[in-house]
mmCIF file of C-alpha atoms and ligand atoms in Angstrom:
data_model
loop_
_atom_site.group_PDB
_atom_site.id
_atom_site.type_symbol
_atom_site.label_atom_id
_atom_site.label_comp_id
_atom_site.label_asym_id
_atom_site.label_seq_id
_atom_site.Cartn_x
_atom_site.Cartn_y
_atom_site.Cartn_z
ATOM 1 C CA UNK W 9 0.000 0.000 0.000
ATOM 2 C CA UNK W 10 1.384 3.505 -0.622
ATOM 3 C CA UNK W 11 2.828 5.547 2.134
ATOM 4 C CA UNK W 12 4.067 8.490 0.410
ATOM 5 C CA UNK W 13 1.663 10.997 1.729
ATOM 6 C CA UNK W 14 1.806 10.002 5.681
ATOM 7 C CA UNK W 15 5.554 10.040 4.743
ATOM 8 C CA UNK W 16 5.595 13.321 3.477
ATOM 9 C CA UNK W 17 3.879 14.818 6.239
ATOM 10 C CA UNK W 18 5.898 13.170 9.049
ATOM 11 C CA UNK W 19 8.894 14.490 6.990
ATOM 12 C CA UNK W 20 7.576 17.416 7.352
ATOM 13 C CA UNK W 21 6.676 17.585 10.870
ATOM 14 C CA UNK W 22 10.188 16.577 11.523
ATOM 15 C CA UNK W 23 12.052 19.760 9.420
ATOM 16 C CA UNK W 24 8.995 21.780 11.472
ATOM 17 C CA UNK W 25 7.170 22.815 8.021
ATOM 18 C CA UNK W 26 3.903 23.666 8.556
ATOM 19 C CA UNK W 27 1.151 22.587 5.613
ATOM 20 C CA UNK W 28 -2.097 23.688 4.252
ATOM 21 C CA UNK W 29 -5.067 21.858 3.726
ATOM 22 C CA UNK W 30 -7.905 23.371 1.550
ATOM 23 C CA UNK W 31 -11.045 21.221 1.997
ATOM 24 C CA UNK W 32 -13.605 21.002 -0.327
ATOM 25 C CA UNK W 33 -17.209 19.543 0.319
ATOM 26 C CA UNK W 34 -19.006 18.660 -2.567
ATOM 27 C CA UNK W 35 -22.004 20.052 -1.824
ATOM 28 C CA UNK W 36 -20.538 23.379 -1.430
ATOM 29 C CA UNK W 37 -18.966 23.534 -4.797
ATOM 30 C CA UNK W 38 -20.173 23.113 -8.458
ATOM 31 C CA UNK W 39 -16.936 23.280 -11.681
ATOM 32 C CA UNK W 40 -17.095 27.332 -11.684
ATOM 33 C CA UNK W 41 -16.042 27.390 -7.701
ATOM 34 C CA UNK W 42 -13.655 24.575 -8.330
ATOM 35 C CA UNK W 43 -11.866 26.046 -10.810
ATOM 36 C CA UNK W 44 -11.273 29.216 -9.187
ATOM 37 C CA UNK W 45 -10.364 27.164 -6.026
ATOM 38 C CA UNK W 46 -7.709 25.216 -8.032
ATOM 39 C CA UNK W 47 -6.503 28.309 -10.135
ATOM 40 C CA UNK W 48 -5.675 29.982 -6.751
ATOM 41 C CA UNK W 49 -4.477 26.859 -4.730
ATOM 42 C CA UNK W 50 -1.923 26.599 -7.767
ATOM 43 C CA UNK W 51 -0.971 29.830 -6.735
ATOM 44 C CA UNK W 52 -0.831 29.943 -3.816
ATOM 45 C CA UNK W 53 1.677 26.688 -2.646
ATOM 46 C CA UNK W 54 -1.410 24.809 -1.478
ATOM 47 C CA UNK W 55 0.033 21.466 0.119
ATOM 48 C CA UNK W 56 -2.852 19.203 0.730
ATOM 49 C CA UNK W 57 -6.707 19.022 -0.739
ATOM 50 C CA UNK W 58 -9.001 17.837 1.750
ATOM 51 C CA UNK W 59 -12.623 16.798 0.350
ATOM 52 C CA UNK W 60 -15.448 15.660 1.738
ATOM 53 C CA UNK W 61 -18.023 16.484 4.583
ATOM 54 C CA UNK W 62 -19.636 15.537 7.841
ATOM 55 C CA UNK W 63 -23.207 15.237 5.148
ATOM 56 C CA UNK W 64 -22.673 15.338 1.815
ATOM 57 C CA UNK W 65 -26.096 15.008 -0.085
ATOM 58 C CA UNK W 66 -24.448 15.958 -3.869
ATOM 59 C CA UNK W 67 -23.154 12.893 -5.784
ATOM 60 C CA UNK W 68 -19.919 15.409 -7.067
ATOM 61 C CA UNK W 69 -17.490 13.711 -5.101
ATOM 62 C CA UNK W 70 -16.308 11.530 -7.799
ATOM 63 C CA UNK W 71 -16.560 14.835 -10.197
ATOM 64 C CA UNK W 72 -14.824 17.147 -8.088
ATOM 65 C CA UNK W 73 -11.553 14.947 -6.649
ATOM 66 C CA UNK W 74 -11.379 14.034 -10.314
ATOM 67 C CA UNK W 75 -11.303 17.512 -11.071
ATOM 68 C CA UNK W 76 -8.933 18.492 -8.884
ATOM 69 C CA UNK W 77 -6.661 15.609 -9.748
ATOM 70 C CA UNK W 78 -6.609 16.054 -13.401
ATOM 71 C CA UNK W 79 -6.013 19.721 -12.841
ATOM 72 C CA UNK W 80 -3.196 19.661 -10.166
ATOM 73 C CA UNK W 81 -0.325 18.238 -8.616
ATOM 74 C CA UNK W 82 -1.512 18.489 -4.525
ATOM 75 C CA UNK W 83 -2.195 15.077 -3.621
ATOM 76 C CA UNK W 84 -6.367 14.589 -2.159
ATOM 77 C CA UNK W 85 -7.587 13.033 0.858
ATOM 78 C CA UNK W 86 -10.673 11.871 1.792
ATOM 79 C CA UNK W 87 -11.666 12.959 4.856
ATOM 80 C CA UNK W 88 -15.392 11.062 4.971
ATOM 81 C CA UNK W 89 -18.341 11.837 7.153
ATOM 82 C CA UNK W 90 -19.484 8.392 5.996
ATOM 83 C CA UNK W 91 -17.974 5.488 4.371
ATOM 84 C CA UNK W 92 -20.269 6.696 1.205
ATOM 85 C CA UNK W 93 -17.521 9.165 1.159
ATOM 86 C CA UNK W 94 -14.901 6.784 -0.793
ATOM 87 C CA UNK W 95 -13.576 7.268 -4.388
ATOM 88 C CA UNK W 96 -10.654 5.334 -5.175
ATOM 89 C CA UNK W 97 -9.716 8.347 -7.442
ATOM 90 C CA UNK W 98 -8.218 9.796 -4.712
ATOM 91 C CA UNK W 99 -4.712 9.907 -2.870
ATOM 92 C CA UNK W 100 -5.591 9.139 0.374
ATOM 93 C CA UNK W 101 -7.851 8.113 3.188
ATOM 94 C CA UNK W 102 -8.183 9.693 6.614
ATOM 95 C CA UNK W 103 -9.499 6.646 8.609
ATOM 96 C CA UNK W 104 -10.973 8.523 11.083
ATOM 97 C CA UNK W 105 -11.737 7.162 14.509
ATOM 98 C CA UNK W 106 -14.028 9.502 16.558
ATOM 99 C CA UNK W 107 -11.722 9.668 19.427
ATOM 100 C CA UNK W 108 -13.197 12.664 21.433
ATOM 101 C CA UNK W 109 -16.717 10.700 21.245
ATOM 102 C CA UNK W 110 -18.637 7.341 23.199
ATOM 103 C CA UNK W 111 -20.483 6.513 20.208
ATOM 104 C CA UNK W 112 -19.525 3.020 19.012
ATOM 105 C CA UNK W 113 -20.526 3.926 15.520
ATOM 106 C CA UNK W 114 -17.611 6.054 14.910
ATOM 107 C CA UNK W 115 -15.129 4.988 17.115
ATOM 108 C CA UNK W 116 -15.468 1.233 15.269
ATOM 109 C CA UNK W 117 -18.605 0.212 13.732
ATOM 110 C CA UNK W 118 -18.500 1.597 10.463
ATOM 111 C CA UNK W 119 -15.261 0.865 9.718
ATOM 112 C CA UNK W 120 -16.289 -3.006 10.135
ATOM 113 C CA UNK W 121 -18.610 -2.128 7.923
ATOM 114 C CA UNK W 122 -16.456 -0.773 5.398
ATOM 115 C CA UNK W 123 -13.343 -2.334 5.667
ATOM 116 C CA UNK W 124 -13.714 -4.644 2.678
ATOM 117 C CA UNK W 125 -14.029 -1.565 0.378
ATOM 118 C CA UNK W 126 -11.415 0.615 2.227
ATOM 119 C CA UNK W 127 -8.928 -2.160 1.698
ATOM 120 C CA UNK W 128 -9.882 -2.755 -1.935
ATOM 121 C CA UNK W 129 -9.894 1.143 -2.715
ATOM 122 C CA UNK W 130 -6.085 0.914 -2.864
ATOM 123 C CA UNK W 131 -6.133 4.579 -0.963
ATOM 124 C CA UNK W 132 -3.354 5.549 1.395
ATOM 125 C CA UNK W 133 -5.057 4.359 4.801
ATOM 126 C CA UNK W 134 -4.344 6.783 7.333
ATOM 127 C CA UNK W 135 -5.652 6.193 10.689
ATOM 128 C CA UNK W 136 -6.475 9.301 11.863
ATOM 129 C CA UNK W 137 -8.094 10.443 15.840
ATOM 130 C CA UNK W 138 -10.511 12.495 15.450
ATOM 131 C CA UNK W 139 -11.391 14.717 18.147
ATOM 132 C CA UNK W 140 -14.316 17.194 18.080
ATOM 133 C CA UNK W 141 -13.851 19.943 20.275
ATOM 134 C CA UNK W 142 -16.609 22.536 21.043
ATOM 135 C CA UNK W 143 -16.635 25.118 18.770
ATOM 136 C CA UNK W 144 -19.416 27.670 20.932
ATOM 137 C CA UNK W 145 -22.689 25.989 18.897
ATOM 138 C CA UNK W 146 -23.572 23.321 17.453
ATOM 139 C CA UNK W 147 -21.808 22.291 14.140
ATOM 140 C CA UNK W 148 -23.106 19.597 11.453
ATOM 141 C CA UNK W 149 -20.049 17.345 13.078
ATOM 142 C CA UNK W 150 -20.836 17.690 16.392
ATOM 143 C CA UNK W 151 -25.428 17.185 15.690
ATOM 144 C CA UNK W 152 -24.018 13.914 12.875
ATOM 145 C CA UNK W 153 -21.547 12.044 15.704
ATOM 146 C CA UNK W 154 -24.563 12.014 18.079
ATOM 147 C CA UNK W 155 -21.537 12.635 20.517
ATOM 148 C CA UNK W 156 -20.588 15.044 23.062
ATOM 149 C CA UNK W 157 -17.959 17.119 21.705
ATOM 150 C CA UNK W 158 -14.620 17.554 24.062
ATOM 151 C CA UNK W 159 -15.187 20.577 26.651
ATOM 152 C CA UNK W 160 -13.014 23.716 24.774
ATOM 153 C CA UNK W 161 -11.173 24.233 28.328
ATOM 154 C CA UNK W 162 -10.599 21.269 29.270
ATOM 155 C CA UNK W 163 -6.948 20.986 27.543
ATOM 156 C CA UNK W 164 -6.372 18.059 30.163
ATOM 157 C CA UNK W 165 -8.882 15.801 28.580
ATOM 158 C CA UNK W 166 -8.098 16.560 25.166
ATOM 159 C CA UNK W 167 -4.175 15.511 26.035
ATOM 160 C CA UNK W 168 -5.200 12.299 26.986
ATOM 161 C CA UNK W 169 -7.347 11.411 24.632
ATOM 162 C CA UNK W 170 -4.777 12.519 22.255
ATOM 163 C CA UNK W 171 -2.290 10.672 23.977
ATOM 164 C CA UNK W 172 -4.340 7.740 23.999
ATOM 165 C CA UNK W 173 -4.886 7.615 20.292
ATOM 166 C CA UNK W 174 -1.339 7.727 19.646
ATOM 167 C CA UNK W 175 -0.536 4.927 21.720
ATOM 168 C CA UNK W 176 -3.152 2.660 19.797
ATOM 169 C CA UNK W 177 -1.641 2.973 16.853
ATOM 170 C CA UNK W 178 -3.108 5.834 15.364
ATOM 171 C CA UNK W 179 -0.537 7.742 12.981
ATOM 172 C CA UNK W 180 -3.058 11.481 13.003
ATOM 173 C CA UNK W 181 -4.239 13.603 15.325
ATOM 174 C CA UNK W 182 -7.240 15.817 13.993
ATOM 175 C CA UNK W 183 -8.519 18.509 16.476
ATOM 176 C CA UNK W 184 -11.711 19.914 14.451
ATOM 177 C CA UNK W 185 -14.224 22.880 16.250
ATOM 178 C CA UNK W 186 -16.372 21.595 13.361
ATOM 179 C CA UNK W 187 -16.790 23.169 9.970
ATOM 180 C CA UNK W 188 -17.944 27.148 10.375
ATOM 181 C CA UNK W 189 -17.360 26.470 14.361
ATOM 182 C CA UNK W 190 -18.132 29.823 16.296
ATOM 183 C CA UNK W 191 -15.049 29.799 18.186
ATOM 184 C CA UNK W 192 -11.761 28.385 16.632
ATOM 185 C CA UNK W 193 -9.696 25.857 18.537
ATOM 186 C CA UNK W 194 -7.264 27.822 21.474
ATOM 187 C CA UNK W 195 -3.628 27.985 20.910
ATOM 188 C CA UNK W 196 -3.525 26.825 24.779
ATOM 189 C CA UNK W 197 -5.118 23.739 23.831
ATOM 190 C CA UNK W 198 -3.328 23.342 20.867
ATOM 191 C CA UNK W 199 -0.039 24.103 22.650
ATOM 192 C CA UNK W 200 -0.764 21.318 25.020
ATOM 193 C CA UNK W 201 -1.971 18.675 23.060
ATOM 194 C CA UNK W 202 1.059 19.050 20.436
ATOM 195 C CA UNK W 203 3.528 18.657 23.313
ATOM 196 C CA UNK W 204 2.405 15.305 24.523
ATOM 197 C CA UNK W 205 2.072 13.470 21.090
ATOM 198 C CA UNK W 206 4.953 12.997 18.580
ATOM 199 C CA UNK W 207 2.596 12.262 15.495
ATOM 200 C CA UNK W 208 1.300 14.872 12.847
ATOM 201 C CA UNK W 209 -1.109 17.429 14.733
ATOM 202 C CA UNK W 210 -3.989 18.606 12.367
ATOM 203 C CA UNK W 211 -5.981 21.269 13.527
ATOM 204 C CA UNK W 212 -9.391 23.311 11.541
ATOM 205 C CA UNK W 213 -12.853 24.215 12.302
ATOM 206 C CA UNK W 214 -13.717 28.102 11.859
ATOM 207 C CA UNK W 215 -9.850 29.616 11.169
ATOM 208 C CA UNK W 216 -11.325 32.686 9.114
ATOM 209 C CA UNK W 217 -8.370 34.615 9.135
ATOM 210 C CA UNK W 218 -4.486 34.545 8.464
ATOM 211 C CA UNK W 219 -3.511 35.478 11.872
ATOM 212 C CA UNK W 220 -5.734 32.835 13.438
ATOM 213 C CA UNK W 221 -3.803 30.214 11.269
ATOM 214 C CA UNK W 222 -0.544 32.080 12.292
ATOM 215 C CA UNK W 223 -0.657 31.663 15.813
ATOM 216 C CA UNK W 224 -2.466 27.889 15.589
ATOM 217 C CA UNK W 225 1.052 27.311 13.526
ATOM 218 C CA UNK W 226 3.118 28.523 16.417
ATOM 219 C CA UNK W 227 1.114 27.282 19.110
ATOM 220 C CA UNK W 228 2.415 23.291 17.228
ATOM 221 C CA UNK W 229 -0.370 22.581 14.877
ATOM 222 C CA UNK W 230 1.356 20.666 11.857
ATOM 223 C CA UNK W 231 -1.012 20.851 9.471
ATOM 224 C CA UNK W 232 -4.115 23.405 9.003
ATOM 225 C CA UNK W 233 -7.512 22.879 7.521
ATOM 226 C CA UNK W 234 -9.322 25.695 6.274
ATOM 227 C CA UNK W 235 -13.023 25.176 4.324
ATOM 228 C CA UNK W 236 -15.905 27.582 5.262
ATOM 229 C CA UNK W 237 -13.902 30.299 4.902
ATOM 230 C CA UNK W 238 -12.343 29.734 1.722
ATOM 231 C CA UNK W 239 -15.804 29.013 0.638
ATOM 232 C CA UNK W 240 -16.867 32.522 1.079
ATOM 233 C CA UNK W 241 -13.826 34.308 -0.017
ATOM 234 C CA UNK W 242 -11.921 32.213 -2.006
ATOM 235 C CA UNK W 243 -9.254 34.894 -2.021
ATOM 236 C CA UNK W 244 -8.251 34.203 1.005
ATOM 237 C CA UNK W 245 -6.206 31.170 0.355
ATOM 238 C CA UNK W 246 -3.595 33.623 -0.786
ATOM 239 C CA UNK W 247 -2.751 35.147 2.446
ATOM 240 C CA UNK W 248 -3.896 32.261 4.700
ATOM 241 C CA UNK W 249 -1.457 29.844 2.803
ATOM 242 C CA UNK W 250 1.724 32.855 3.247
ATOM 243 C CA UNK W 251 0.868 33.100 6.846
ATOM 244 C CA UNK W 252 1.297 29.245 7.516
ATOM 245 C CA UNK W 253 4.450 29.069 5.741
ATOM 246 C CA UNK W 254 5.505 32.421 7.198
ATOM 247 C CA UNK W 255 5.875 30.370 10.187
ATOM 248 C CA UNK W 256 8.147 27.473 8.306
ATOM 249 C CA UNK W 257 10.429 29.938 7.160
ATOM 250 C CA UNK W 258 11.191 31.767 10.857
ATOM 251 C CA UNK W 259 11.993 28.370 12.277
ATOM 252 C CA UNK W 260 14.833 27.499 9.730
HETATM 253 C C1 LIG I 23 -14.088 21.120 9.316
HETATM 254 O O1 LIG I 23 -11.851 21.382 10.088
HETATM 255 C C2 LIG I 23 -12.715 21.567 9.016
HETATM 256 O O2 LIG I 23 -14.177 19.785 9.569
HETATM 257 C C3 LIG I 23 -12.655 22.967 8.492
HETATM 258 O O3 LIG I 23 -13.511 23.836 9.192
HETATM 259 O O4 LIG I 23 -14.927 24.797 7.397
HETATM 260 O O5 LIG I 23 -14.688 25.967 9.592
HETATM 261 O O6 LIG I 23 -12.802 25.903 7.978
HETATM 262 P P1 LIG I 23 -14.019 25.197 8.512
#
């Protein structure tokens, strides 16, 4: 099975370059959007797509990773709210285990469910924790799970569990306030969780602004996911993108 993608992010976790990850849910999007997404992700040293969604109604999943593929060279991961979610046109596979969460569903049932077709895909499997942390309101991700989402101040709780997932294997950490969250994940609790776990940090849910990804950046998120916002000013890749590698560059 390939590994080049976890690879490439470990590698880059280890020379401390930070990465960008535009995601893209297909109901969001039709080929105008995407093409003016892709025009400016070319641009703008986009590292990573993400696509997919905690509900995605729209059958342009297939359609828009192809898109994007055919289009670009930024490798795509799924990152499914459902097994549904699963082209095999893609790169890669966040296997995402719903960590932060009680509900058996997410944590394991679905992926006995689908592991005969995740195998067969011939995706990069990345087992991924997820961990929804309260973003100030309710977000698709956090009403979907049918799961508490982790308190926002309690960093202690959100170590562990991170911790936890690490020691079962799990090769990502993805800290998400939910897509269009109120209130962005803290740089204390980002801070904290990245210094007990050694593995790629992800962190996204409601970063609407350079600075926000900035200081997420220095506070040890590896990798940073940016959707709703991009959605409603694509422009903003641009600047959001600069401001994540700003932070590369200082720390050579
Ligand atoms: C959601 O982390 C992602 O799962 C991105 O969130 O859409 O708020 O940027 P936004």
């Amino acid at each position: 099975m390939n590994k080049g993608i976890y690879q490439s992010l470990v590698q880059r976790k280890q020379k401390q370059q930070k990465s960008f990850v535009v995601l893209v849910d297909p109901d969001k999007v039709d080929d105008h959007k995407l093409d003016e997404l892709i025009q400016l992700a070319s641009e703008s040293k986009v590292d990573y797509f993400f696509v997919g969604g905690s509900l995605v109604v729209s059958d342009y999943l297939d359609a828009c990773v192809k898109k994007i593929k055919s289009n670009l060279d930024i490798p795509v991961i799924l990152f499914p709210g459902s097994p549904s979610q699963i082209t095999k046109n893609a790169d890669a596979l966040l296997y995402l285990s719903l960590i932060s969460g009680r509900n058996p569903e997410l944590l394991i049932g679905q992926h006995v469910v689908s592991a005969p077709a995740v195998k067969s895909s011939g995706l990069e499997i990345m087992s991924t924790g997820y961990m929804v942390i309260d973003g100030g309101a309710p977000t698709t991700v956090s009403y979907i799970s049918n799961a508490n989402p982790l308190p926002s101040d309690k960093s202690e709780i959100a170590i562990c569990t991170a911790m936890a997932g690490e020691m079962l294997g799990m090769k990502l950490i993805y800290m998400d306030a939910g897509s269009g969250a109120r209130r962005a994940i803290s740089e204390m609790m980002i801070q904290k969780v990245s210094g007990c776990i050694s593995i790629p940090l992800i962190v996204g849910g409601g970063i609407t602004d350079p600075e926000k990804a900035y200081l997420n950046c220095k506070a040890g998120a590896d990798i940073i996911v940016v959707g709703n916002a991009i959605e409603k000013d694509p422009t903003l890749i641009k600047e959001i993108s600069a401001a994540i590698h700003s932070v590369s560059l200082s720390k050579v």
